[in-house]
């Protein structure tokens, strides 16, 4: 059975909306890179950096409803609503089905 990146992206958004930091962190590879363009662009690496990013993200920018979901190279493009507007994230997965690269920023 093949990996379903779009289903994984929906699970990712569900964990984000639930404020479930531990579940979302288990979705990331240990060496995953997050490049967030929300506000100022920042690059986050390492388990401690990922945890700090997600704790802050869930408090400052809680996600609500899904706006769009599409296949993307090596993963999925998912857009969702936060208080400030619409955010798009591209989640690229490794062979184990974990997020290897996460890029996000405001949708135009």
Short mmCIF file of C-alpha atoms in Angstrom, two decimals:
data_model
loop_
_atom_site.label_atom_id
_atom_site.label_comp_id
_atom_site.label_asym_id
_atom_site.label_seq_id
_atom_site.Cartn_x
_atom_site.Cartn_y
_atom_site.Cartn_z
CA UNK A 1 0.00 0.00 0.00
CA UNK A 2 1.34 3.43 -0.92
CA UNK A 3 1.58 6.47 1.32
CA UNK A 4 -1.27 9.00 1.00
CA UNK A 5 0.28 12.46 1.41
CA UNK A 6 -3.08 14.21 1.21
CA UNK A 7 -4.55 12.09 4.02
CA UNK A 8 -1.42 12.78 6.09
CA UNK A 9 -1.85 16.53 5.46
CA UNK A 10 -5.45 16.34 6.72
CA UNK A 11 -4.25 14.47 9.83
CA UNK A 12 -1.62 17.20 10.29
CA UNK A 13 -4.29 19.93 10.12
CA UNK A 14 -6.56 17.99 12.48
CA UNK A 15 -3.75 17.78 15.06
CA UNK A 16 -3.00 21.49 14.55
CA UNK A 17 -6.65 22.47 15.02
CA UNK A 18 -6.89 20.28 18.14
CA UNK A 19 -3.80 21.96 19.63
CA UNK A 20 -2.17 18.52 19.94
CA UNK A 21 1.54 19.37 19.96
CA UNK A 22 2.72 15.82 20.67
CA UNK A 23 0.77 14.29 17.79
CA UNK A 24 1.94 16.88 15.31
CA UNK A 25 5.57 16.54 16.44
CA UNK A 26 5.43 12.77 15.87
CA UNK A 27 4.55 13.53 12.24
CA UNK A 28 7.95 15.21 11.67
CA UNK A 29 11.24 13.50 10.90
CA UNK A 30 13.92 14.27 13.47
CA UNK A 31 15.91 16.18 10.83
CA UNK A 32 12.87 18.00 9.38
CA UNK A 33 13.18 21.63 8.38
CA UNK A 34 10.37 24.15 8.83
CA UNK A 35 10.60 27.37 6.82
CA UNK A 36 7.86 29.70 8.00
CA UNK A 37 7.14 32.91 6.13
CA UNK A 38 4.32 34.00 8.42
CA UNK A 39 5.48 37.35 9.77
CA UNK A 40 9.24 37.34 9.31
CA UNK A 41 10.79 34.33 7.57
CA UNK A 42 12.36 31.86 9.96
CA UNK A 43 13.92 28.42 9.62
CA UNK A 44 13.33 25.93 12.42
CA UNK A 45 15.28 22.71 12.95
CA UNK A 46 15.69 20.09 15.65
CA UNK A 47 13.18 18.61 18.07
CA UNK A 48 13.42 21.48 20.58
CA UNK A 49 13.00 24.07 17.84
CA UNK A 50 10.02 22.20 16.39
CA UNK A 51 8.34 22.00 19.80
CA UNK A 52 8.88 25.71 20.52
CA UNK A 53 7.58 26.61 17.05
CA UNK A 54 4.43 24.52 17.43
CA UNK A 55 3.63 25.63 20.98
CA UNK A 56 3.86 29.26 19.84
CA UNK A 57 2.01 28.58 16.59
CA UNK A 58 -0.93 26.94 18.31
CA UNK A 59 -1.27 29.85 20.75
CA UNK A 60 -0.61 32.75 18.38
CA UNK A 61 -2.06 31.35 15.12
CA UNK A 62 -4.65 28.66 15.86
CA UNK A 63 -5.97 27.03 12.70
CA UNK A 64 -9.63 26.65 11.94
CA UNK A 65 -11.12 25.36 8.72
CA UNK A 66 -9.53 23.74 5.69
CA UNK A 67 -9.56 25.96 2.61
CA UNK A 68 -7.76 23.86 -0.02
CA UNK A 69 -5.87 20.59 -0.40
CA UNK A 70 -3.84 19.54 -3.44
CA UNK A 71 -1.14 17.11 -4.44
CA UNK A 72 2.29 18.71 -4.51
CA UNK A 73 5.69 17.39 -5.47
CA UNK A 74 6.68 14.83 -2.82
CA UNK A 75 3.72 15.78 -0.67
CA UNK A 76 0.71 18.03 -0.32
CA UNK A 77 -0.26 21.68 -0.42
CA UNK A 78 -2.76 22.54 2.28
CA UNK A 79 -4.39 25.93 2.88
CA UNK A 80 -6.24 26.75 6.06
CA UNK A 81 -7.74 29.68 7.91
CA UNK A 82 -6.11 31.40 10.91
CA UNK A 83 -7.30 34.59 12.67
CA UNK A 84 -5.12 36.75 10.43
CA UNK A 85 -6.29 35.19 7.16
CA UNK A 86 -5.35 32.29 4.94
CA UNK A 87 -2.10 30.30 5.22
CA UNK A 88 -0.72 27.80 2.73
CA UNK A 89 1.73 25.08 3.69
CA UNK A 90 3.60 22.61 1.55
CA UNK A 91 4.41 19.40 3.39
CA UNK A 92 7.06 17.18 1.77
CA UNK A 93 7.34 13.67 3.18
CA UNK A 94 10.25 11.25 3.47
CA UNK A 95 10.13 7.55 2.60
CA UNK A 96 8.89 6.76 6.13
CA UNK A 97 5.86 9.05 5.66
CA UNK A 98 7.12 11.76 8.02
CA UNK A 99 7.24 15.46 7.22
CA UNK A 100 10.77 16.18 5.99
CA UNK A 101 10.24 19.77 4.80
CA UNK A 102 7.45 22.15 5.79
CA UNK A 103 7.19 25.56 4.15
CA UNK A 104 4.38 27.96 4.91
CA UNK A 105 3.29 31.53 4.52
CA UNK A 106 0.28 33.74 3.92
CA UNK A 107 -1.78 32.85 0.86
CA UNK A 108 -2.19 35.52 -1.75
#
